[in-house]
XYZ file of C-alpha atoms in Angstrom:
384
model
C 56.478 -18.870 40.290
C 57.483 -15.087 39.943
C 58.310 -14.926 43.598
C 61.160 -17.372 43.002
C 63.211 -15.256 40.496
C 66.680 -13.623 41.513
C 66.114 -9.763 41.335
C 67.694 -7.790 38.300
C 67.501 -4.615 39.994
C 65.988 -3.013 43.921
C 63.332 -0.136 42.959
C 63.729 0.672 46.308
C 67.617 1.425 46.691
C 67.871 4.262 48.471
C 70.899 5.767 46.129
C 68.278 5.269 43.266
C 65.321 7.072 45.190
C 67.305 9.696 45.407
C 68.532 10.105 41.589
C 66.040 7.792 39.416
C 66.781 9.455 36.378
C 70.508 8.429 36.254
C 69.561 4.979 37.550
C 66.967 4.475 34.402
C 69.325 5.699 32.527
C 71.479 3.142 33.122
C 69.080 0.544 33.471
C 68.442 1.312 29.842
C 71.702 -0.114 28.528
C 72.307 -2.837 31.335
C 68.959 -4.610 31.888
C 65.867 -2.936 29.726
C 63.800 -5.636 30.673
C 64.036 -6.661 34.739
C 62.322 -8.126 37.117
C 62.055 -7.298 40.518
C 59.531 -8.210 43.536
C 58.474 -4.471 43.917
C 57.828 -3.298 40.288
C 57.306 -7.392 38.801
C 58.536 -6.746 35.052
C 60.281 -2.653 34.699
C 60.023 -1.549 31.142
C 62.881 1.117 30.351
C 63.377 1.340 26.012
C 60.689 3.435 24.590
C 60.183 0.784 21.910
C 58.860 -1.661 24.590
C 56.867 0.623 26.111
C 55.081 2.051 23.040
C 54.338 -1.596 21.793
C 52.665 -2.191 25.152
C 50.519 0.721 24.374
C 49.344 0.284 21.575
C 48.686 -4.382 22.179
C 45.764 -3.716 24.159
C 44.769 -6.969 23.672
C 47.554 -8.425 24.759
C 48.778 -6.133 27.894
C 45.599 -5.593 29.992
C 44.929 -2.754 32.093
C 42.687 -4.602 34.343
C 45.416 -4.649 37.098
C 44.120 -2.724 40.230
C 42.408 -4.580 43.097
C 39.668 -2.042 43.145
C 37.209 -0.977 39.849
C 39.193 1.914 37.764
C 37.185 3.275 35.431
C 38.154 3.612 32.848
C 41.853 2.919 33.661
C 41.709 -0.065 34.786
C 39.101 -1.553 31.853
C 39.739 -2.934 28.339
C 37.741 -2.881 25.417
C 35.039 -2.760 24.813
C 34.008 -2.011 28.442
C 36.932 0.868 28.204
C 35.157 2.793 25.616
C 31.726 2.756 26.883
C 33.136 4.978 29.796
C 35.780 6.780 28.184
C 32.808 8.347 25.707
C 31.146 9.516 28.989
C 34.289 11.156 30.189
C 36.108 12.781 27.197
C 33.513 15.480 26.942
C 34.439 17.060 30.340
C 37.696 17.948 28.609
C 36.814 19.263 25.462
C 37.767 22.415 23.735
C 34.556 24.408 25.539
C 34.808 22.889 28.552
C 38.293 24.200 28.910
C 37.673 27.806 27.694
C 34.574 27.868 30.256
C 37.351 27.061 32.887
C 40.159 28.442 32.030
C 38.977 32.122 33.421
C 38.706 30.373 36.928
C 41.716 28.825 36.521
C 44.026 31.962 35.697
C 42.204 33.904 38.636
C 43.523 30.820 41.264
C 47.051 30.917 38.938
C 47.358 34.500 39.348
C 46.696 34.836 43.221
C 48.517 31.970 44.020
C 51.533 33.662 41.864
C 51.188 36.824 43.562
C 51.166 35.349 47.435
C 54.556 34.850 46.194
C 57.472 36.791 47.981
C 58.711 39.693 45.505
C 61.932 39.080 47.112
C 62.462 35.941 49.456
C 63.248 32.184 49.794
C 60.426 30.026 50.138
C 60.068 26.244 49.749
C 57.812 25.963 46.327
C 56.590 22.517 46.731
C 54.065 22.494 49.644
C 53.777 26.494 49.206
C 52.811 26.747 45.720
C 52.761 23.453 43.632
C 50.529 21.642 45.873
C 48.304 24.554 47.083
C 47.848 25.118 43.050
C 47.634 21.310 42.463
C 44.575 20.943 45.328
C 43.065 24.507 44.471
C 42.664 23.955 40.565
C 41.219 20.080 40.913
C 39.245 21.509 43.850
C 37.442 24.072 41.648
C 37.841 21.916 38.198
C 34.981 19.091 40.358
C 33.152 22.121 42.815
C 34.663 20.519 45.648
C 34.850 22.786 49.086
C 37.664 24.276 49.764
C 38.097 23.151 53.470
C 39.049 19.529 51.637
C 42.480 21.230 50.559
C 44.396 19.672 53.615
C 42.158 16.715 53.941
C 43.634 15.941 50.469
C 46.879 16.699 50.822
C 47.511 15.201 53.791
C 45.824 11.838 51.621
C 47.969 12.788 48.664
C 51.121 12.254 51.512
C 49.885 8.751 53.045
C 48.712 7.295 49.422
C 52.582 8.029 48.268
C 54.222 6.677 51.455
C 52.119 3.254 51.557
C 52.728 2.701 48.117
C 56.575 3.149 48.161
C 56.577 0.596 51.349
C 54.106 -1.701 49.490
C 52.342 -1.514 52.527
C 48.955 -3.067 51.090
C 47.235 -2.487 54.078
C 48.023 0.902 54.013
C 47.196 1.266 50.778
C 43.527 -0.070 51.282
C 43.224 2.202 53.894
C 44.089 5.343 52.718
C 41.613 4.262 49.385
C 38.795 3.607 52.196
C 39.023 7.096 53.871
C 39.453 8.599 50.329
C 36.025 6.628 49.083
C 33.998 7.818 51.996
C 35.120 11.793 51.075
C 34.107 11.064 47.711
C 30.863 9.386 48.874
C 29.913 12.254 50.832
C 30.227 14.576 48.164
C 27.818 12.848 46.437
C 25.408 12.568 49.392
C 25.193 16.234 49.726
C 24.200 16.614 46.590
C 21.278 13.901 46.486
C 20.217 15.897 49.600
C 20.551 18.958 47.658
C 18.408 17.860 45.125
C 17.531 21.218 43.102
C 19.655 23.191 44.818
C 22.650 20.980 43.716
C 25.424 23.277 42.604
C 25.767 23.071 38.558
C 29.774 21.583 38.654
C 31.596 18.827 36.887
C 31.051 16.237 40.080
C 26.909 16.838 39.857
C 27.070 16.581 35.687
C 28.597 13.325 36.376
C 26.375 11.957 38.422
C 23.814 12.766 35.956
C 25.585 10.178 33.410
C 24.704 7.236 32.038
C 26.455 4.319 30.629
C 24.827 1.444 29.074
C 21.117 3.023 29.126
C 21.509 2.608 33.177
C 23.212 5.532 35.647
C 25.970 5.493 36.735
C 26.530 3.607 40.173
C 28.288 5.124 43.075
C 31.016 2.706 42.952
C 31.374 3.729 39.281
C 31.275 7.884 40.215
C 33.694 6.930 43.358
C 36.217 5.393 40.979
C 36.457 8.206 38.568
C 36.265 10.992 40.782
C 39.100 9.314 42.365
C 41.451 8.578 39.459
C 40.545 12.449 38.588
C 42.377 13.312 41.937
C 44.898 10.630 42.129
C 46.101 11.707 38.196
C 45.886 15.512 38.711
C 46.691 16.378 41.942
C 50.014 14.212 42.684
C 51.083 15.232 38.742
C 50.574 18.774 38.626
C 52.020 19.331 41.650
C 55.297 17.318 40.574
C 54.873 18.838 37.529
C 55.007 22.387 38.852
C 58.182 21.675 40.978
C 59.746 19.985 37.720
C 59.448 23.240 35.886
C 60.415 25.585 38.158
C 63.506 23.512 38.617
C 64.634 23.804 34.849
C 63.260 27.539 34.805
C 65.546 28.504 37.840
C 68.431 26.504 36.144
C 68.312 27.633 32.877
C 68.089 31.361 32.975
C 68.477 32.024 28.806
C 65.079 29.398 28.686
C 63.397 31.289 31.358
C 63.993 35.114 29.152
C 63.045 33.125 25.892
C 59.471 32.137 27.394
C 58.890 34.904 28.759
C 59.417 37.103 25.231
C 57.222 33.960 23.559
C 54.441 32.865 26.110
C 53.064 31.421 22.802
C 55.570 28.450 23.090
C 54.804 27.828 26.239
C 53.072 24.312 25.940
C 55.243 22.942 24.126
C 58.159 23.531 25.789
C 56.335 22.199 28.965
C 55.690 19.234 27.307
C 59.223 18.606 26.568
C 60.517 19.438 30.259
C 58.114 17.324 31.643
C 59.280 14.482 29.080
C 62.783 14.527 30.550
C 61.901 14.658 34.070
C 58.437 12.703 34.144
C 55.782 13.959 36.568
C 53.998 10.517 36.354
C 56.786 8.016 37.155
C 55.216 4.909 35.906
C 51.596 2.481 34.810
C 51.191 -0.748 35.095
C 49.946 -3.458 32.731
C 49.072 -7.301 32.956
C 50.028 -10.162 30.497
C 47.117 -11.637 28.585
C 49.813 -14.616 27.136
C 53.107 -15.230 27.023
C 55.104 -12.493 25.464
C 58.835 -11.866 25.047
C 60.084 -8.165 25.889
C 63.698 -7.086 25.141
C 64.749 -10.785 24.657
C 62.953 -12.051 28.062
C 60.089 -14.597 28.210
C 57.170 -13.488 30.573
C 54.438 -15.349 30.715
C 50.094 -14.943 30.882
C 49.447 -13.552 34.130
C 52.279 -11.163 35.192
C 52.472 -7.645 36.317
C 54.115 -5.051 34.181
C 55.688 -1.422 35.259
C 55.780 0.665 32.450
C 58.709 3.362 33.205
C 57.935 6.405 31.635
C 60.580 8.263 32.911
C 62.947 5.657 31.618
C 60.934 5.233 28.049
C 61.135 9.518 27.536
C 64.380 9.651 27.701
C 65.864 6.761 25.671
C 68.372 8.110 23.692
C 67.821 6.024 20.523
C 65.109 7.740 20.043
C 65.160 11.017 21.814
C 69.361 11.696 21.315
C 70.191 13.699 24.524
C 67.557 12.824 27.135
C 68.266 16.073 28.477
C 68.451 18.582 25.518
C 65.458 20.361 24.936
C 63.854 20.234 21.361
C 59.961 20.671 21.654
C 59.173 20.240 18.097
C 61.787 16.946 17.213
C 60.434 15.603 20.515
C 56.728 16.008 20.480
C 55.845 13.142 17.981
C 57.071 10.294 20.647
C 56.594 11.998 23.990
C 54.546 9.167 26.130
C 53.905 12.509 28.801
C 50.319 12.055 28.484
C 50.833 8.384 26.819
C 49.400 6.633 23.934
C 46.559 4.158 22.585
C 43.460 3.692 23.550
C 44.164 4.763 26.935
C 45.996 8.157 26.180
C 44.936 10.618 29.181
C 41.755 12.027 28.674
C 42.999 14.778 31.119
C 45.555 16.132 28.766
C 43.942 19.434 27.893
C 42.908 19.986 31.466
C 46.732 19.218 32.522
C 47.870 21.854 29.826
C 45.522 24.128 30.414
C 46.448 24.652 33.880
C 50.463 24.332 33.654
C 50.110 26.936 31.066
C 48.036 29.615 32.330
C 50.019 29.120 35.909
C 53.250 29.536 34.077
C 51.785 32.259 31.890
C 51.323 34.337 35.295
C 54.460 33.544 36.703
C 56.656 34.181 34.214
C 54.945 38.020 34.240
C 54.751 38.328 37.803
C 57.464 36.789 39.312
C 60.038 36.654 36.263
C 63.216 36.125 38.659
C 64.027 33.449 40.236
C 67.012 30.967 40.768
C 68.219 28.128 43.111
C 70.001 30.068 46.645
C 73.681 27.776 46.404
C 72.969 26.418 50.258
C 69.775 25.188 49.473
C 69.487 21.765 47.980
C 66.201 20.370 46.015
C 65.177 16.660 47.439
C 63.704 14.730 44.834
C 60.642 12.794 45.764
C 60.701 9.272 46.258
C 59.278 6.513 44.084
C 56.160 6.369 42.778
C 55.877 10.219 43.069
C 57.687 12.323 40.341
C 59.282 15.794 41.187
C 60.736 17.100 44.092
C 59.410 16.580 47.616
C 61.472 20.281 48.376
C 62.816 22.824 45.966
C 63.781 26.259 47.799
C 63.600 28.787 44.649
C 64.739 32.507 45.691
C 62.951 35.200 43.977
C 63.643 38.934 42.835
């Protein structure tokens, strides 16, 4: 039995909480394949990784304990669902958005001091994280705290492995979502016109869609946006702020933008990891694993592997883009990508024109969140 093996590594070691990048890094070279009673089988080479992606068949995404559509589905049942979703993130559904989403980028920009110190994690990356997926679904905006303070117990149980935690915080979580969707039944008519009443309005297989169905996607819409746009907004305001020369160059060519997110985020990954499940026995990186068991896919190990990437750290958007797993790849690639770039770039778009100065004060640390979040959990930035 799996429970039986000696560990190859502790996800949990507190030294590697604190710098997981240098700890993948190293896992890399010393043990790309390894087993531990927290993560089951970690995946660091990129070459692993991608051939997970892209073996459906034989690495299942039917892992979670809940329905996760369509996450947590294989074809063909994956398709049926992700043909319902995709359209919510198409090229017109983002320009319809996008003007609501640079008026909540642009205040939340400007609250910012002019000149000051302020903590940029739970003042500016979450409140933009929670505003924009907020407005993206015509949620109310009195959930905000509700969901961060969610966002904060979800993280903490699953870095314990606390499972009863875990199937807590997804009860309190389901009944939110639940009575969104009551209030809109009741609403009838009246119903506002958003992206949470359109989906209700779906139908998969001839039949609609059933609430369990609407409380699993509405949820995996928050879990993937909030927690990663938030890390993700910390994660570039951290390079920004140390890389002054990068900072000038985007600002003279916004255009660029994207792509050069894309490429900070691939070094330092907002989304730390996914999971996968054996459909037979496989071997990975010279290790047998058998039918049955649990994979972590790393992909903040995988986007920086230097046999592929060189330098993890050096920046080259274009020589990078082709294997960047950001968003990552298959079947299952993230349906939320546009939505994700859409909102990173119109935020940074506003900052870099609004608040164009800002650096690291030299007695004030960032803390880097702890496993399975990405980011920081505090980054003091000084502006002006």
């Amino acid at each position: 039995m799996s429970n039986t093996r000696n560990p190859d590594w502790n996800p949990r070691d507190p030294a590697l909480l604190d710098e997981p990048l240098a700890a993948f890094d190293r896992m890399r070279h010393e043990c790309p394949v390894a087993w531990s009673e927290y993560q089951h089988w970690s995946l660091f080479r990129h070459e692993d990784v991608t051939r997970v992606l892209h073996e459906p068949e034989t690495f299942s995404n039917a892992v979670s304990h809940h329905l996760s559509v369509p996450n947590g589905m294989d074809p063909p049942e994956h398709g049926h669902y992700r043909r319902i979703i995709e359209p919510y993130f198409s090229p017109d559904a983002m320009a319809r958005f996008e003007p609501r989403c640079r008026s909540i980028a642009r205040e939340l920009v400007q609250s910012l001091p002019e000149n000051g110190t302020t903590d940029v994690i739970p003042a500016f990356a979450e409140d933009f994280a929670l505003r924009i997926q907020c407005a993206f679904m015509g949620w109310r905006e009195d959930l905000h705290e509700s969901l961060r303070e969610w966002l904060h117990r979800n993280q903490q149980a699953t870095l314990s492995g606390d499972r009863e935690a875990m199937a807590q915080v997804a009860v309190d979580f389901d009944s939110t979502i639940r009575s969104l969707l009551a209030e809109r039944r009741d609403a009838d008519d009246q119903a506002p016109g958003d992206t949470t009443t359109a989906l209700m309005n779906e139908t998969v297989n001839g039949r609609a869609l059933t609430d369990e169905e609407l409380v699993s996607i509405l949820r995996n819409w928050t879990v993937g946006e909030v927690g990663t746009i938030s890390a993700s907004v910390g994660i570039i305001m951290y390079a920004l702020a140390r890389d002054p020369e990068l900072m000038m160059h985007l600002q003279a060519h916004p255009e660029e933008l994207d792509s050069t997110i894309d490429e900070l985020l691939r070094r330092d990954a907002p989304l730390m990891s996914n999971r996968r499940v054996t459909t037979c026995p496989v071997t990975l990186g010279g290790r047998r694993i058998e039918a049955g068991e649990r994979l972590t896919l790393l992909w903040a190990s995988a986007n920086r592997d230097e046999s592929v990437f060189g330098d993890p750290d050096a920046i080259d958007p274009g020589g990078n883009a082709g294997n960047n797993l950001l968003y990552g790849a298959g079947i299952h690639v993230c349906p939320g990508a546009p939505l994700a770039r859409l909102e990173l770039s119109t935020l940074f778009e506003e900052l870099l024109f609004w608040r164009p100065h800002f650096h690291i004060p030299g007695d004030a640390g960032p803390q880097r969140a702890h496993y399975p979040a990405g980011g920081f959990s505090s980054l003091s930035l000084a502006f002006g």
